[in-house]
Amino acid sequence: MQKHVDTPDFIEVTQTADISPATYGGRAKCLQRLIRMDLPVPKTVALSFAGVRKIASGQLIEIEGLLDLIGDTLVSVRQSRQVSDWGGPGAVLNIGMNAARHAAMSNTIGHAAADALFRRFIQCYAVEVAHLDPEMFADATASVADLRDAYEAETDEPFPDDPARQLTDVLAAMARTWESTSARLLREARGAPKDAGLGLVVQEMALGLGAPESGAGVIQFIDGTTGQAQVTGRYRSQAQGRDALKEGVGSLFLTKDPRGASLEQHCPEIFAELLDMGVACRTRLREEMQIEFTIDDGELRVLDAVRVPRTSRANVRTAVALAEDGVIDRNEAILRVQPNALIDLLHRQVDETAPREVCLSGIAASPGAATGRIVFTAAAALAAEAREEATILVRRETKPDDIRGMHAAVGVLTERGGMTSHAAVIARGIGLPCVVGATGLRINRREKTIVVDDGQVIKEGDLITIDGSRGEIIAGEAALLEPALDEAFQTLLSWADEARDIGVRANADTLADARTARDFRAEGIGLCRTEHMFFDEGRMKVMREMIFADTPEDRSAVLERLLPMQRADFVALFELMRGQPVCVRLLDPPLHEFLPDGTEGLRELAQVLNVPLAKATRRVEALTEFNPMLGMRGVRLGIKVPEIYEIQARAIFEAAVIAGETGVAPVPEVMIPLVSAKREVELVKSRVDAVAAAVRNESGQDFSYRLGVMVETPRACLRADEIAQHSEFLSFGTNDLTQMTYGLSRDDAGRFMNDYVQEGVYPEDPFHRLDLDGVGELLMIAAERGKDAKRNVTLAICGEHAGDPEAIAFCRRFGFDYVSCSPFRVPVARLAAAHQAITGGNGT
Ligand code: PEP
Ligand code: MG
């Protein structure tokens, strides 16, 4: 018998057997650990990945030798994968049952129990091995003879009697199921490599049937949804496998329960033994385990243990609890939580266990879920907010003047756009669930309806649920789970902060954003897009007057009226951030974004500004560009209309003086957008320095500030050496940099991105996932050249990619000082940075 132990195809699972998850799968390894803990595990043999591959290809293994190892008994076969969510075949129990055994067992455990064992086996074999229609074998009242007859009628051969043949067939069926195309595609979609192997575990059956106290159950020691310590599970007398978990079968609760009888009352000693096992598994396996057990004639047997299936929030709580109890160390707790999984804790989520009727899908642009009534204009969202009604704002695409409506709505849905279009960026910034690029809908603004491709019509006022985490729209109201920013979440992140070695700031345009950033412990603001401060109605009017001013003097006079408003914005921001760095980006968008479009809008504009309609039309036309994103925007605006940047610089410096008088002196950072040439920086720098000098003079107060460049054009990357000479920091705006590197409009790419990704042209949407090869090379070149020219220049990234674990790993590798992401990505970035630091850059 011993000679088989060393064969590579199968091996008896003993305390000392050479078993690893990479060759025999996780279940085999886990069973070995249970055996090492002296838990009462029935005799088990593990088949290796190589052995199972052999079987799948039609070769034979030494089945008699395998049966010799197990002994003369019924057996079960379960799969043993490397990673538990890679799918695969279901378990088969009671293999080896035949007429002779049935007769013998009728004498030992009784006729009824022997019948039940045989029936279950025939049903399972017929469906899983012979692939017969499950309906034909579903009748619970059918006798063994009926089932055998049904099998013979369908297959034209008698039900196999020989245990060796039965086991061979079961193993072959399971091996082939794993190799099927559908199973392979499913596991590859879940991240399995092409050559992922399957191990199988053959185990002596612990019957759970027959003798008076026999049965089967499942126990775990935490709640899989919340992670709270709590004994959960069921036990059922005269049952096998996971039967106890089925609804309405008269199972016992485990602990004492007012709803009914419990195992604790029924078999207190066995219950106490199970509790001890739970404690032992937790400490020895360093994990919360779900244990599958049977009671065989009053004796407890442990058949299997798996990691408790759990939600992201339960996983955080468990990792922290294990570390706090000294079972694992803090670094391991950090590594046990995937950074992106934290997103599930930050927002409301659609309850995955509830049914969902998806009526439309698009790009998952901003995570979280919300239910509201459909509105088609920002004004309608604002009016509904005043009535305390929740709304979902539906637009073809959003524009800057929709921002207030977006703040008023609980979710946003757009027909057009991609991951970095206006709606997506704003929604992520304010934590609003958002789906963009929902190309399967047509908006009929006149009728106030959405017509979905399948003909369904959704009207204004209809209730929908938006799932921004999945990019889905659900008809009506869906069950939602609340966010879980509890103590465990805070603890885990505080440990992450101790471990990480790259800074994390937030992109925040408003006080509300900044508050969120501070609550999530961002280390300052890495990007404050000032244009968003002008979209308030009163300020918009002043901006428009400025655009319509005929001379620089007139322009300056109008801008003077904006000064106190901007100054107040910055005072509030500096005070809120209490001395942490605040990086203010000077105005970036083309001026036409402040003007209305359409005849009606123009007429209103002319009226409000008291200018003839012809003049208003002429001015708007004069600002129209063929390619506005490549036109008069960013620093070009600052050079062509210098009064704008001057007034912004003044507002920043005066605010710094005021905030410094009342609290911690801020060190403002001024950032110049869309730079492509050194001279641009020189020009703006000399003007900004002059404004600083003037404010110092007028206020009699000294203050310091840092001036830097937002690197968003390929040329700025290539010329980073000369640009760095005039800059204290270089912050990479990877949204525009991606747009310009690919020559791909970030607002239009959504229309064909899916096709491009499906055709394999791009591995992923580069606006979603940083293109490490192309855009990454530019970042690398710029970082190197920038540092060579100025050793202490600060390097940062502030595009939407900055919250992505992969981009964070990249930035850390090339010596970046910090990343700056949407406020709601800050926790993800903190954790991802910790993973990188702990694993030395090989993490996550
Ligand atoms: C960028 O281009 O990466 C950026 C952060 O700026 P914006 O998205 O405002 O263009
Ligand atoms: Mg930009």
PDB file of N, CA, C and O in Angstrom, residues 222-267:
ATOM      1  N   ILE A 222     -18.244  33.962  12.480  1.00  0.00           N
ATOM      2  CA  ILE A 222     -18.519  35.384  12.212  1.00  0.00           C
ATOM      3  C   ILE A 222     -19.717  35.477  11.279  1.00  0.00           C
ATOM      4  O   ILE A 222     -20.046  34.519  10.584  1.00  0.00           O
ATOM      5  N   ASP A 223     -20.320  36.661  11.256  1.00  0.00           N
ATOM      6  CA  ASP A 223     -21.388  36.920  10.301  1.00  0.00           C
ATOM      7  C   ASP A 223     -20.720  37.332   8.971  1.00  0.00           C
ATOM      8  O   ASP A 223     -19.917  38.259   8.959  1.00  0.00           O
ATOM      9  N   GLY A 224     -21.042  36.619   7.911  1.00  0.00           N
ATOM     10  CA  GLY A 224     -20.370  36.858   6.627  1.00  0.00           C
ATOM     11  C   GLY A 224     -20.689  38.210   6.007  1.00  0.00           C
ATOM     12  O   GLY A 224     -19.978  38.659   5.117  1.00  0.00           O
ATOM     13  N   THR A 225     -21.744  38.880   6.462  1.00  0.00           N
ATOM     14  CA  THR A 225     -22.086  40.195   5.894  1.00  0.00           C
ATOM     15  C   THR A 225     -21.418  41.314   6.668  1.00  0.00           C
ATOM     16  O   THR A 225     -20.886  42.248   6.083  1.00  0.00           O
ATOM     17  N   THR A 226     -21.428  41.233   7.999  1.00  0.00           N
ATOM     18  CA  THR A 226     -20.882  42.332   8.798  1.00  0.00           C
ATOM     19  C   THR A 226     -19.494  42.030   9.361  1.00  0.00           C
ATOM     20  O   THR A 226     -18.767  42.945   9.729  1.00  0.00           O
ATOM     21  N   GLY A 227     -19.164  40.760   9.487  1.00  0.00           N
ATOM     22  CA  GLY A 227     -17.883  40.389  10.094  1.00  0.00           C
ATOM     23  C   GLY A 227     -17.945  40.320  11.616  1.00  0.00           C
ATOM     24  O   GLY A 227     -16.945  39.999  12.265  1.00  0.00           O
ATOM     25  N   GLN A 228     -19.121  40.615  12.203  1.00  0.00           N
ATOM     26  CA  GLN A 228     -19.264  40.547  13.664  1.00  0.00           C
ATOM     27  C   GLN A 228     -19.057  39.110  14.147  1.00  0.00           C
ATOM     28  O   GLN A 228     -19.510  38.172  13.477  1.00  0.00           O
ATOM     29  N   ALA A 229     -18.419  38.984  15.335  1.00  0.00           N
ATOM     30  CA  ALA A 229     -18.267  37.646  15.903  1.00  0.00           C
ATOM     31  C   ALA A 229     -19.651  37.099  16.241  1.00  0.00           C
ATOM     32  O   ALA A 229     -20.422  37.753  16.938  1.00  0.00           O
ATOM     33  N   GLN A 230     -19.978  35.945  15.711  1.00  0.00           N
ATOM     34  CA  GLN A 230     -21.314  35.395  15.931  1.00  0.00           C
ATOM     35  C   GLN A 230     -21.351  33.964  15.383  1.00  0.00           C
ATOM     36  O   GLN A 230     -20.960  33.741  14.243  1.00  0.00           O
ATOM     37  N   VAL A 231     -21.810  33.013  16.203  1.00  0.00           N
ATOM     38  CA  VAL A 231     -21.896  31.636  15.699  1.00  0.00           C
ATOM     39  C   VAL A 231     -23.083  31.549  14.747  1.00  0.00           C
ATOM     40  O   VAL A 231     -24.204  31.906  15.107  1.00  0.00           O
ATOM     41  N   THR A 232     -22.829  31.114  13.521  1.00  0.00           N
ATOM     42  CA  THR A 232     -23.896  31.019  12.525  1.00  0.00           C
ATOM     43  C   THR A 232     -23.819  29.655  11.861  1.00  0.00           C
ATOM     44  O   THR A 232     -22.729  29.101  11.703  1.00  0.00           O
ATOM     45  N   GLY A 233     -24.967  29.147  11.411  1.00  0.00           N
ATOM     46  CA  GLY A 233     -24.996  27.879  10.690  1.00  0.00           C
ATOM     47  C   GLY A 233     -26.196  27.060  11.126  1.00  0.00           C
ATOM     48  O   GLY A 233     -27.071  27.560  11.859  1.00  0.00           O
ATOM     49  N   ARG A 234     -26.287  25.824  10.672  1.00  0.00           N
ATOM     50  CA  ARG A 234     -27.401  24.945  11.003  1.00  0.00           C
ATOM     51  C   ARG A 234     -26.891  23.512  11.107  1.00  0.00           C
ATOM     52  O   ARG A 234     -25.857  23.155  10.552  1.00  0.00           O
ATOM     53  N   TYR A 235     -27.679  22.671  11.804  1.00  0.00           N
ATOM     54  CA  TYR A 235     -27.387  21.250  11.872  1.00  0.00           C
ATOM     55  C   TYR A 235     -28.687  20.505  11.602  1.00  0.00           C
ATOM     56  O   TYR A 235     -29.768  20.949  12.026  1.00  0.00           O
ATOM     57  N   ARG A 236     -28.592  19.395  10.883  1.00  0.00           N
ATOM     58  CA  ARG A 236     -29.809  18.607  10.651  1.00  0.00           C
ATOM     59  C   ARG A 236     -29.533  17.138  10.924  1.00  0.00           C
ATOM     60  O   ARG A 236     -28.526  16.582  10.454  1.00  0.00           O
ATOM     61  N   SER A 237     -30.408  16.544  11.705  1.00  0.00           N
ATOM     62  CA  SER A 237     -30.284  15.115  12.001  1.00  0.00           C
ATOM     63  C   SER A 237     -30.578  14.312  10.745  1.00  0.00           C
ATOM     64  O   SER A 237     -31.378  14.733   9.903  1.00  0.00           O
ATOM     65  N   GLN A 238     -29.954  13.148  10.614  1.00  0.00           N
ATOM     66  CA  GLN A 238     -30.169  12.243   9.481  1.00  0.00           C
ATOM     67  C   GLN A 238     -30.040  12.994   8.155  1.00  0.00           C
ATOM     68  O   GLN A 238     -30.956  13.063   7.336  1.00  0.00           O
ATOM     69  N   ALA A 239     -28.886  13.604   7.973  1.00  0.00           N
ATOM     70  CA  ALA A 239     -28.668  14.380   6.750  1.00  0.00           C
ATOM     71  C   ALA A 239     -27.208  14.294   6.353  1.00  0.00           C
ATOM     72  O   ALA A 239     -26.353  13.882   7.138  1.00  0.00           O
ATOM     73  N   GLN A 240     -26.930  14.727   5.116  1.00  0.00           N
ATOM     74  CA  GLN A 240     -25.548  14.706   4.617  1.00  0.00           C
ATOM     75  C   GLN A 240     -25.190  16.064   4.011  1.00  0.00           C
ATOM     76  O   GLN A 240     -26.072  16.873   3.695  1.00  0.00           O
ATOM     77  N   GLY A 241     -23.900  16.283   3.782  1.00  0.00           N
ATOM     78  CA  GLY A 241     -23.419  17.477   3.067  1.00  0.00           C
ATOM     79  C   GLY A 241     -23.925  18.755   3.697  1.00  0.00           C
ATOM     80  O   GLY A 241     -23.894  18.939   4.909  1.00  0.00           O
ATOM     81  N   ARG A 242     -24.453  19.647   2.823  1.00  0.00           N
ATOM     82  CA  ARG A 242     -24.928  20.941   3.298  1.00  0.00           C
ATOM     83  C   ARG A 242     -26.452  20.977   3.356  1.00  0.00           C
ATOM     84  O   ARG A 242     -27.068  22.040   3.299  1.00  0.00           O
ATOM     85  N   ASP A 243     -27.061  19.796   3.496  1.00  0.00           N
ATOM     86  CA  ASP A 243     -28.526  19.717   3.534  1.00  0.00           C
ATOM     87  C   ASP A 243     -29.118  20.630   4.600  1.00  0.00           C
ATOM     88  O   ASP A 243     -30.193  21.188   4.430  1.00  0.00           O
ATOM     89  N   ALA A 244     -28.398  20.778   5.713  1.00  0.00           N
ATOM     90  CA  ALA A 244     -28.940  21.551   6.836  1.00  0.00           C
ATOM     91  C   ALA A 244     -29.208  23.002   6.463  1.00  0.00           C
ATOM     92  O   ALA A 244     -30.034  23.674   7.079  1.00  0.00           O
ATOM     93  N   LEU A 245     -28.494  23.499   5.429  1.00  0.00           N
ATOM     94  CA  LEU A 245     -28.651  24.912   5.082  1.00  0.00           C
ATOM     95  C   LEU A 245     -29.848  25.159   4.174  1.00  0.00           C
ATOM     96  O   LEU A 245     -30.208  26.297   3.906  1.00  0.00           O
ATOM     97  N   LYS A 246     -30.457  24.078   3.682  1.00  0.00           N
ATOM     98  CA  LYS A 246     -31.613  24.262   2.794  1.00  0.00           C
ATOM     99  C   LYS A 246     -32.789  24.792   3.594  1.00  0.00           C
ATOM    100  O   LYS A 246     -32.988  24.424   4.754  1.00  0.00           O
ATOM    101  N   GLU A 247     -33.572  25.647   2.906  1.00  0.00           N
ATOM    102  CA  GLU A 247     -34.745  26.243   3.562  1.00  0.00           C
ATOM    103  C   GLU A 247     -35.760  25.156   3.926  1.00  0.00           C
ATOM    104  O   GLU A 247     -35.937  24.195   3.181  1.00  0.00           O
ATOM    105  N   GLY A 248     -36.420  25.339   5.033  1.00  0.00           N
ATOM    106  CA  GLY A 248     -37.600  24.554   5.389  1.00  0.00           C
ATOM    107  C   GLY A 248     -37.380  23.056   5.512  1.00  0.00           C
ATOM    108  O   GLY A 248     -38.230  22.279   5.090  1.00  0.00           O
ATOM    109  N   VAL A 249     -36.230  22.604   6.023  1.00  0.00           N
ATOM    110  CA  VAL A 249     -36.024  21.162   6.157  1.00  0.00           C
ATOM    111  C   VAL A 249     -35.951  20.737   7.626  1.00  0.00           C
ATOM    112  O   VAL A 249     -35.543  19.636   7.935  1.00  0.00           O
ATOM    113  N   GLY A 250     -36.346  21.643   8.499  1.00  0.00           N
ATOM    114  CA  GLY A 250     -36.362  21.270   9.911  1.00  0.00           C
ATOM    115  C   GLY A 250     -34.983  21.155  10.527  1.00  0.00           C
ATOM    116  O   GLY A 250     -34.734  20.254  11.327  1.00  0.00           O
ATOM    117  N   SER A 251     -34.072  22.026  10.146  1.00  0.00           N
ATOM    118  CA  SER A 251     -32.728  22.005  10.733  1.00  0.00           C
ATOM    119  C   SER A 251     -32.746  22.643  12.112  1.00  0.00           C
ATOM    120  O   SER A 251     -33.625  23.460  12.422  1.00  0.00           O
ATOM    121  N   LEU A 252     -31.740  22.326  12.903  1.00  0.00           N
ATOM    122  CA  LEU A 252     -31.603  22.948  14.220  1.00  0.00           C
ATOM    123  C   LEU A 252     -30.751  24.208  14.103  1.00  0.00           C
ATOM    124  O   LEU A 252     -29.849  24.270  13.257  1.00  0.00           O
ATOM    125  N   PHE A 253     -31.029  25.198  14.950  1.00  0.00           N
ATOM    126  CA  PHE A 253     -30.079  26.309  15.077  1.00  0.00           C
ATOM    127  C   PHE A 253     -28.858  25.759  15.792  1.00  0.00           C
ATOM    128  O   PHE A 253     -28.908  24.668  16.369  1.00  0.00           O
ATOM    129  N   LEU A 254     -27.781  26.493  15.803  1.00  0.00           N
ATOM    130  CA  LEU A 254     -26.596  25.990  16.499  1.00  0.00           C
ATOM    131  C   LEU A 254     -26.608  26.448  17.951  1.00  0.00           C
ATOM    132  O   LEU A 254     -26.576  25.641  18.873  1.00  0.00           O
ATOM    133  N   THR A 255     -26.696  27.799  18.149  1.00  0.00           N
ATOM    134  CA  THR A 255     -26.776  28.289  19.530  1.00  0.00           C
ATOM    135  C   THR A 255     -28.240  28.349  19.955  1.00  0.00           C
ATOM    136  O   THR A 255     -29.131  28.307  19.112  1.00  0.00           O
ATOM    137  N   LYS A 256     -28.449  28.499  21.240  1.00  0.00           N
ATOM    138  CA  LYS A 256     -29.830  28.600  21.752  1.00  0.00           C
ATOM    139  C   LYS A 256     -30.527  29.736  21.023  1.00  0.00           C
ATOM    140  O   LYS A 256     -29.951  30.830  20.864  1.00  0.00           O
ATOM    141  N   ASP A 257     -31.766  29.503  20.580  1.00  0.00           N
ATOM    142  CA  ASP A 257     -32.433  30.496  19.752  1.00  0.00           C
ATOM    143  C   ASP A 257     -33.935  30.477  20.054  1.00  0.00           C
ATOM    144  O   ASP A 257     -34.532  29.389  20.085  1.00  0.00           O
ATOM    145  N   PRO A 258     -34.540  31.666  20.264  1.00  0.00           N
ATOM    146  CA  PRO A 258     -35.982  31.667  20.575  1.00  0.00           C
ATOM    147  C   PRO A 258     -36.832  31.112  19.434  1.00  0.00           C
ATOM    148  O   PRO A 258     -37.974  30.711  19.631  1.00  0.00           O
ATOM    149  N   ARG A 259     -36.258  31.044  18.208  1.00  0.00           N
ATOM    150  CA  ARG A 259     -37.064  30.587  17.069  1.00  0.00           C
ATOM    151  C   ARG A 259     -37.214  29.067  17.025  1.00  0.00           C
ATOM    152  O   ARG A 259     -38.037  28.551  16.285  1.00  0.00           O
ATOM    153  N   GLY A 260     -36.399  28.346  17.786  1.00  0.00           N
ATOM    154  CA  GLY A 260     -36.547  26.891  17.721  1.00  0.00           C
ATOM    155  C   GLY A 260     -35.413  26.162  18.413  1.00  0.00           C
ATOM    156  O   GLY A 260     -34.546  26.780  19.031  1.00  0.00           O
ATOM    157  N   ALA A 261     -35.425  24.814  18.246  1.00  0.00           N
ATOM    158  CA  ALA A 261     -34.451  23.959  18.928  1.00  0.00           C
ATOM    159  C   ALA A 261     -33.037  24.186  18.393  1.00  0.00           C
ATOM    160  O   ALA A 261     -32.859  24.645  17.259  1.00  0.00           O
ATOM    161  N   SER A 262     -32.062  23.884  19.235  1.00  0.00           N
ATOM    162  CA  SER A 262     -30.672  24.139  18.837  1.00  0.00           C
ATOM    163  C   SER A 262     -29.779  22.954  19.168  1.00  0.00           C
ATOM    164  O   SER A 262     -30.083  22.154  20.066  1.00  0.00           O
ATOM    165  N   LEU A 263     -28.648  22.902  18.450  1.00  0.00           N
ATOM    166  CA  LEU A 263     -27.655  21.865  18.721  1.00  0.00           C
ATOM    167  C   LEU A 263     -27.068  22.057  20.119  1.00  0.00           C
ATOM    168  O   LEU A 263     -26.763  21.099  20.824  1.00  0.00           O
ATOM    169  N   GLU A 264     -26.968  23.304  20.543  1.00  0.00           N
ATOM    170  CA  GLU A 264     -26.419  23.600  21.868  1.00  0.00           C
ATOM    171  C   GLU A 264     -27.242  22.895  22.948  1.00  0.00           C
ATOM    172  O   GLU A 264     -26.687  22.366  23.915  1.00  0.00           O
ATOM    173  N   GLN A 265     -28.583  22.886  22.758  1.00  0.00           N
ATOM    174  CA  GLN A 265     -29.424  22.204  23.749  1.00  0.00           C
ATOM    175  C   GLN A 265     -29.435  20.691  23.511  1.00  0.00           C
ATOM    176  O   GLN A 265     -29.396  19.893  24.431  1.00  0.00           O
ATOM    177  N   HIS A 266     -29.481  20.345  22.218  1.00  0.00           N
ATOM    178  CA  HIS A 266     -29.670  18.955  21.834  1.00  0.00           C
ATOM    179  C   HIS A 266     -28.420  18.102  22.138  1.00  0.00           C
ATOM    180  O   HIS A 266     -28.533  17.011  22.694  1.00  0.00           O
ATOM    181  N   CYS A 267     -27.248  18.600  21.786  1.00  0.00           N
ATOM    182  CA  CYS A 267     -25.982  17.874  22.020  1.00  0.00           C
ATOM    183  C   CYS A 267     -24.954  18.847  22.592  1.00  0.00           C
ATOM    184  O   CYS A 267     -24.028  19.269  21.879  1.00  0.00           O
TER     185      CYS A 267
END
